[in-house]
Backbone as JSON, one array per atom type, in Angstrom:
{
  "sequence": "MNTETTDTTADATTDISTDTTADATEDIKALEEIVATVERTQRAKDAEGFLALFHPDALWTTAHGKVLLGFDAIAEFTRAVLPTATWSGEVTYEAAHIRFLRPDVAAVKVRQVYHSAEGDSEGSPLHVMTKRDDGTWLLHAGQNTEVRAG",
  "N": [[41.77, 9.0, 19.89], [39.71, 11.1, 18.05], [36.34, 11.33, 17.01], [33.68, 12.41, 14.92], [30.26, 12.53, 14.89], [27.41, 13.02, 13.01], [23.99, 13.39, 13.0], [21.36, 14.07, 11.14], [18.16, 15.38, 11.36], [14.81, 16.35, 10.44], [14.42, 18.74, 11.85], [16.58, 19.16, 13.57], [20.08, 18.9, 14.39], [22.2, 16.43, 15.5], [25.2, 16.37, 17.04], [27.92, 14.82, 18.02], [30.96, 14.8, 19.49], [33.65, 12.96, 20.37], [35.85, 10.7, 22.2], [36.28, 7.33, 21.07], [35.87, 5.42, 23.02], [34.68, 2.99, 25.43], [34.14, 4.24, 27.86], [33.6, 6.88, 27.03], [31.25, 6.5, 25.59], [29.55, 5.69, 27.66], [29.63, 8.05, 29.15], [28.4, 9.85, 27.38], [25.81, 8.77, 27.33], [25.15, 9.24, 30.02], [25.18, 12.06, 30.1], [23.13, 12.65, 28.27], [21.05, 11.54, 29.73], [20.9, 13.3, 31.9], [19.92, 15.59, 30.61], [17.44, 14.53, 29.85], [16.37, 14.15, 32.38], [16.2, 16.78, 33.27], [14.13, 17.6, 31.56], [12.03, 15.87, 32.49], [11.79, 16.67, 35.22], [11.18, 19.37, 34.99], [8.72, 19.27, 33.63], [7.21, 17.94, 35.58], [7.27, 19.75, 37.54], [9.07, 19.47, 39.6], [10.98, 20.55, 41.87], [13.01, 19.66, 43.67], [14.01, 17.34, 42.45], [15.06, 18.47, 40.13], [17.0, 20.19, 41.25], [18.77, 18.34, 42.29], [20.49, 17.79, 40.26], [22.54, 19.63, 40.14], [25.82, 21.03, 40.53], [27.52, 22.07, 43.51], [28.8, 24.58, 43.21], [27.55, 25.79, 41.08], [26.65, 27.87, 38.27], [23.99, 29.6, 36.95], [21.99, 30.79, 34.36], [18.91, 32.07, 33.67], [16.24, 31.73, 31.2], [15.26, 34.24, 30.97], [17.32, 35.87, 31.61], [18.12, 36.1, 34.27], [20.67, 35.87, 36.59], [22.05, 33.35, 38.48], [24.03, 32.58, 41.14], [25.74, 29.97, 42.44], [24.67, 27.08, 44.35], [22.78, 27.61, 46.42], [21.47, 30.0, 45.63], [20.36, 29.17, 43.2], [18.7, 27.15, 44.13], [16.92, 28.59, 45.81], [15.61, 30.25, 43.94], [14.53, 28.29, 42.16], [12.86, 26.76, 43.84], [10.98, 28.67, 44.46], [9.87, 29.4, 42.0], [9.47, 27.21, 40.13], [7.48, 25.24, 41.13], [5.07, 26.67, 40.9], [4.92, 27.46, 38.32], [3.37, 28.18, 35.19], [2.27, 27.0, 32.08], [1.11, 26.5, 28.78], [0.62, 23.54, 27.04], [3.38, 21.35, 26.12], [6.84, 20.74, 26.92], [9.85, 19.82, 25.34], [13.1, 18.36, 25.55], [16.3, 17.99, 24.13], [19.48, 16.58, 23.82], [21.41, 18.08, 21.69], [23.96, 18.71, 20.76], [27.1, 17.61, 21.78], [30.12, 18.27, 23.32], [33.21, 17.29, 24.44], [35.19, 19.0, 26.52], [37.24, 18.47, 28.16], [38.13, 15.26, 29.53], [36.52, 15.22, 31.79], [34.79, 17.33, 31.6], [32.07, 18.66, 29.91], [30.43, 20.3, 27.23], [27.12, 20.84, 26.56], [24.8, 21.33, 24.21], [21.48, 22.11, 24.13], [18.39, 21.36, 22.65], [15.45, 22.87, 23.07], [12.06, 22.7, 23.05], [8.99, 24.3, 23.11], [5.81, 23.21, 22.95], [2.75, 24.31, 21.96], [-0.73, 25.28, 21.71], [-0.75, 27.67, 20.36], [1.39, 27.47, 18.74], [4.78, 26.3, 18.15], [7.63, 27.2, 20.12], [11.08, 27.96, 20.7], [13.89, 27.19, 22.77], [17.39, 27.54, 23.54], [19.36, 26.14, 25.4], [22.63, 26.07, 26.9], [24.5, 23.76, 28.52], [27.05, 23.32, 30.77], [28.73, 20.66, 31.94], [30.17, 18.86, 34.64], [32.26, 16.17, 35.66], [32.26, 14.24, 38.52], [34.57, 12.77, 40.91], [33.47, 10.31, 41.56], [32.28, 9.54, 39.23], [29.86, 10.66, 38.6], [27.94, 12.93, 36.71], [27.33, 16.43, 36.78], [25.33, 19.41, 36.52], [27.07, 22.31, 35.92], [27.32, 24.84, 34.88], [25.0, 26.96, 33.26], [23.2, 28.38, 30.55], [20.42, 29.8, 29.24], [18.73, 30.53, 26.25], [16.41, 32.25, 24.33], [15.17, 31.26, 21.18], [14.79, 33.1, 18.35], [12.69, 33.62, 15.57], [13.82, 34.13, 12.23]],
  "CA": [[41.23, 9.29, 18.57], [38.42, 11.8, 18.08], [35.45, 11.13, 15.87], [32.53, 13.3, 14.95], [29.09, 11.9, 14.32], [26.33, 13.95, 12.8], [22.73, 12.76, 12.65], [20.48, 15.17, 10.78], [16.74, 15.13, 11.24], [14.14, 17.47, 9.78], [14.49, 19.97, 12.62], [17.74, 19.31, 14.45], [21.3, 18.16, 14.1], [22.88, 15.9, 16.67], [26.61, 16.39, 16.73], [28.61, 14.36, 19.2], [32.38, 14.66, 19.23], [34.2, 12.32, 21.56], [36.67, 9.51, 22.0], [35.46, 6.16, 20.74], [36.05, 4.43, 24.07], [33.47, 2.6, 26.16], [33.88, 5.28, 28.85], [32.97, 8.01, 26.37], [29.88, 6.1, 25.29], [28.84, 5.76, 28.94], [29.5, 9.47, 29.5], [27.37, 10.43, 26.5], [24.52, 8.31, 27.85], [24.9, 9.94, 31.29], [24.85, 13.45, 29.77], [21.78, 12.64, 27.69], [20.1, 11.26, 30.81], [20.71, 14.54, 32.66], [19.0, 16.42, 29.81], [16.11, 13.91, 29.97], [15.91, 14.41, 33.74], [15.77, 18.18, 33.27], [12.79, 17.61, 30.96], [11.06, 15.24, 33.39], [11.57, 17.46, 36.44], [10.5, 20.61, 34.61], [7.31, 18.92, 33.35], [6.57, 17.54, 36.82], [7.46, 20.87, 38.49], [9.79, 18.82, 40.69], [12.14, 21.39, 42.19], [14.08, 18.9, 44.32], [14.62, 16.49, 41.42], [15.85, 19.36, 39.28], [18.16, 20.68, 42.01], [19.71, 17.23, 42.5], [21.38, 17.73, 39.09], [23.48, 20.75, 40.16], [27.07, 21.11, 41.28], [27.38, 23.1, 44.55], [29.32, 25.88, 42.75], [26.96, 26.05, 39.77], [26.24, 29.19, 37.79], [22.83, 29.33, 36.09], [21.31, 31.97, 33.83], [17.59, 31.67, 33.2], [15.87, 32.18, 29.85], [14.95, 35.68, 31.04], [18.54, 36.59, 31.92], [18.43, 36.18, 35.7], [21.9, 35.15, 36.89], [22.01, 32.7, 39.79], [25.38, 32.16, 41.46], [25.83, 28.99, 43.5], [23.51, 26.21, 44.55], [21.76, 28.22, 47.27], [20.68, 30.95, 44.82], [19.6, 28.37, 42.23], [17.65, 26.46, 44.89], [15.91, 29.56, 46.25], [14.84, 30.64, 42.76], [13.8, 27.14, 41.64], [11.79, 26.4, 44.77], [9.96, 29.72, 44.42], [9.28, 29.58, 40.67], [9.08, 26.0, 39.4], [6.22, 24.6, 41.52], [3.9, 27.47, 40.52], [5.03, 27.86, 36.91], [2.27, 27.77, 34.32], [2.47, 27.07, 30.64], [0.16, 25.65, 28.04], [1.34, 22.63, 26.15], [4.47, 20.55, 26.66], [8.18, 21.12, 26.52], [10.76, 18.69, 25.13], [14.53, 18.69, 25.61], [17.13, 17.03, 23.41], [20.92, 16.89, 23.75], [21.64, 18.2, 20.25], [25.41, 18.77, 20.5], [27.93, 17.33, 22.95], [31.57, 18.43, 23.1], [34.03, 17.09, 25.62], [36.25, 19.99, 26.61], [38.21, 17.6, 28.82], [37.38, 14.03, 29.84], [35.59, 15.43, 32.9], [34.01, 18.56, 31.35], [31.37, 18.59, 28.63], [29.47, 21.34, 26.85], [25.97, 20.17, 25.98], [23.82, 22.24, 23.63], [20.17, 21.47, 24.24], [17.27, 21.88, 21.86], [14.3, 22.93, 23.98], [10.92, 23.13, 22.25], [7.71, 24.45, 23.79], [4.72, 22.88, 22.03], [1.49, 24.84, 22.49], [-1.79, 25.49, 20.71], [-0.39, 28.87, 19.59], [2.54, 27.14, 17.9], [6.0, 25.95, 18.86], [8.72, 28.16, 20.3], [12.27, 27.19, 20.99], [14.99, 27.71, 23.57], [18.65, 26.91, 23.18], [20.25, 26.13, 26.55], [23.96, 25.47, 26.89], [24.83, 23.24, 29.83], [28.41, 22.84, 30.98], [28.62, 19.64, 32.98], [31.44, 18.35, 35.12], [32.21, 14.8, 36.17], [32.87, 14.1, 39.84], [35.47, 11.63, 41.06], [32.7, 9.07, 41.61], [31.74, 9.29, 37.89], [28.59, 11.36, 38.44], [27.96, 14.2, 36.0], [26.45, 17.45, 37.35], [25.25, 20.71, 35.84], [27.99, 23.24, 36.57], [26.98, 26.17, 34.36], [23.94, 26.89, 32.27], [22.71, 29.62, 29.95], [19.28, 29.52, 28.36], [18.5, 31.62, 25.31], [15.25, 32.1, 23.46], [15.47, 31.28, 19.75], [13.83, 33.96, 17.63], [12.59, 33.36, 14.13], [14.34, 35.17, 11.34]],
  "C": [[39.9, 10.0, 18.73], [37.63, 11.48, 16.83], [34.33, 12.12, 16.0], [31.4, 12.63, 14.22], [28.01, 12.93, 14.16], [25.12, 13.19, 12.31], [21.75, 13.89, 12.37], [19.06, 14.68, 10.66], [16.11, 16.36, 10.6], [14.37, 18.78, 10.51], [15.78, 20.18, 13.39], [18.92, 18.5, 13.94], [21.89, 17.7, 15.41], [24.33, 15.75, 16.28], [27.36, 16.02, 17.99], [30.06, 14.09, 18.83], [33.04, 14.12, 20.49], [35.19, 11.23, 21.18], [35.75, 8.34, 21.74], [35.63, 5.05, 21.77], [34.71, 4.11, 24.72], [33.12, 3.65, 27.2], [33.18, 6.47, 28.22], [31.52, 7.71, 26.03], [29.03, 6.16, 26.55], [28.62, 7.21, 29.35], [28.44, 10.15, 28.65], [25.99, 10.03, 27.0], [24.17, 9.04, 29.14], [24.52, 11.39, 31.04], [23.46, 13.56, 29.17], [20.73, 12.38, 28.75], [19.87, 12.5, 31.68], [19.74, 15.45, 31.92], [17.58, 15.85, 29.92], [15.53, 14.16, 31.37], [15.49, 15.87, 33.91], [14.36, 18.27, 32.7], [11.75, 17.04, 31.92], [10.75, 16.11, 34.6], [10.89, 18.78, 36.13], [9.02, 20.33, 34.37], [6.55, 18.63, 34.64], [6.6, 18.66, 37.87], [8.11, 20.37, 39.77], [11.08, 19.58, 40.98], [13.29, 20.57, 42.76], [14.77, 17.96, 43.33], [15.51, 17.28, 40.49], [17.13, 19.79, 40.0], [19.19, 19.59, 42.26], [20.73, 17.12, 41.37], [22.54, 18.72, 39.16], [24.71, 20.52, 41.03], [26.91, 22.21, 42.34], [27.83, 24.5, 44.12], [28.72, 26.3, 41.41], [26.65, 27.53, 39.54], [25.14, 28.93, 36.78], [22.24, 30.65, 35.64], [20.0, 31.51, 33.2], [17.33, 32.2, 31.79], [15.57, 33.68, 29.82], [16.14, 36.49, 31.54], [18.86, 36.74, 33.39], [19.64, 35.29, 35.99], [21.84, 34.64, 38.33], [23.38, 32.11, 40.07], [25.38, 31.22, 42.66], [24.52, 28.24, 43.72], [22.41, 26.89, 45.36], [20.88, 29.19, 46.49], [19.81, 30.21, 43.81], [18.43, 27.69, 42.95], [16.55, 27.42, 45.32], [15.0, 29.95, 45.08], [13.95, 29.48, 42.29], [12.63, 26.77, 42.54], [10.65, 27.42, 44.77], [9.19, 29.71, 43.1], [8.73, 28.29, 40.07], [7.74, 25.4, 39.84], [4.97, 25.37, 41.08], [3.93, 27.92, 39.06], [3.83, 27.36, 36.12], [2.67, 27.93, 32.87], [1.44, 26.16, 29.98], [0.96, 24.79, 27.08], [2.43, 21.88, 26.89], [5.8, 21.11, 26.2], [9.0, 19.84, 26.35], [12.2, 19.21, 25.11], [15.3, 17.59, 24.89], [18.58, 17.49, 23.46], [21.3, 16.9, 22.28], [23.12, 18.18, 19.89], [26.14, 18.51, 21.82], [29.39, 17.47, 22.55], [32.27, 18.2, 24.43], [35.18, 18.09, 25.56], [37.49, 19.39, 27.27], [37.46, 16.31, 29.12], [36.33, 14.22, 30.93], [34.77, 16.71, 32.77], [33.38, 18.46, 29.96], [30.47, 19.8, 28.45], [28.35, 20.63, 26.1], [24.97, 21.23, 25.51], [22.5, 21.51, 23.55], [19.19, 22.16, 23.3], [16.03, 21.73, 22.72], [13.12, 23.48, 23.18], [9.66, 23.15, 23.11], [6.62, 24.23, 22.74], [3.43, 23.4, 22.65], [0.5, 25.01, 21.35], [-1.48, 26.69, 19.83], [0.77, 28.62, 18.63], [3.76, 26.87, 18.75], [6.9, 27.16, 19.01], [9.91, 27.37, 20.83], [13.22, 27.96, 21.89], [16.25, 26.96, 23.2], [19.62, 26.96, 24.36], [21.62, 25.55, 26.22], [24.25, 25.05, 28.32], [26.3, 22.82, 29.83], [28.32, 21.9, 32.17], [30.01, 19.15, 33.35], [31.23, 16.99, 35.77], [32.95, 14.74, 37.51], [33.77, 12.87, 39.87], [34.73, 10.3, 41.09], [32.03, 8.72, 40.27], [30.42, 9.98, 37.61], [28.79, 12.67, 37.69], [26.95, 15.15, 36.65], [26.44, 18.69, 36.47], [26.12, 21.7, 36.61], [27.74, 24.68, 36.11], [25.9, 26.0, 33.3], [23.52, 28.28, 31.82], [21.59, 29.23, 29.02], [19.03, 30.76, 27.51], [17.28, 31.29, 24.47], [15.71, 32.15, 21.99], [14.37, 32.08, 19.06], [13.86, 33.65, 16.16], [13.21, 34.5, 13.36], [15.72, 35.43, 11.51]]
}
């Protein structure tokens, strides 16, 4: 049985569509934790913590359109860029929409907000995550897109 839950806040809509089983609830929590870990590792400029989230065959496209194919390319880029990245303010990440494409594949739309003295700006990453045989979810594909006003 599929259900759809929508929780609307002032700025975002959380839309989670899934089976109503205990496994699905656990999977949702695991997916949300990956998004929270992305936030923590980005804030801490923790390249290794961030890289631990990736599938070996991952495909990642940065917010600036750089396409990274496979873990080695993602790791090389992340290790070069993340530790020296500078930004003013904080960034927050929220799993805004989760869709299970299969029991072991989920599309997770993330609401990414950069809070700075100049005002907030937003990104809209899409993470495709896959579940390993041991139950671990990993980032398998990602596309980040800047949200423009208007």
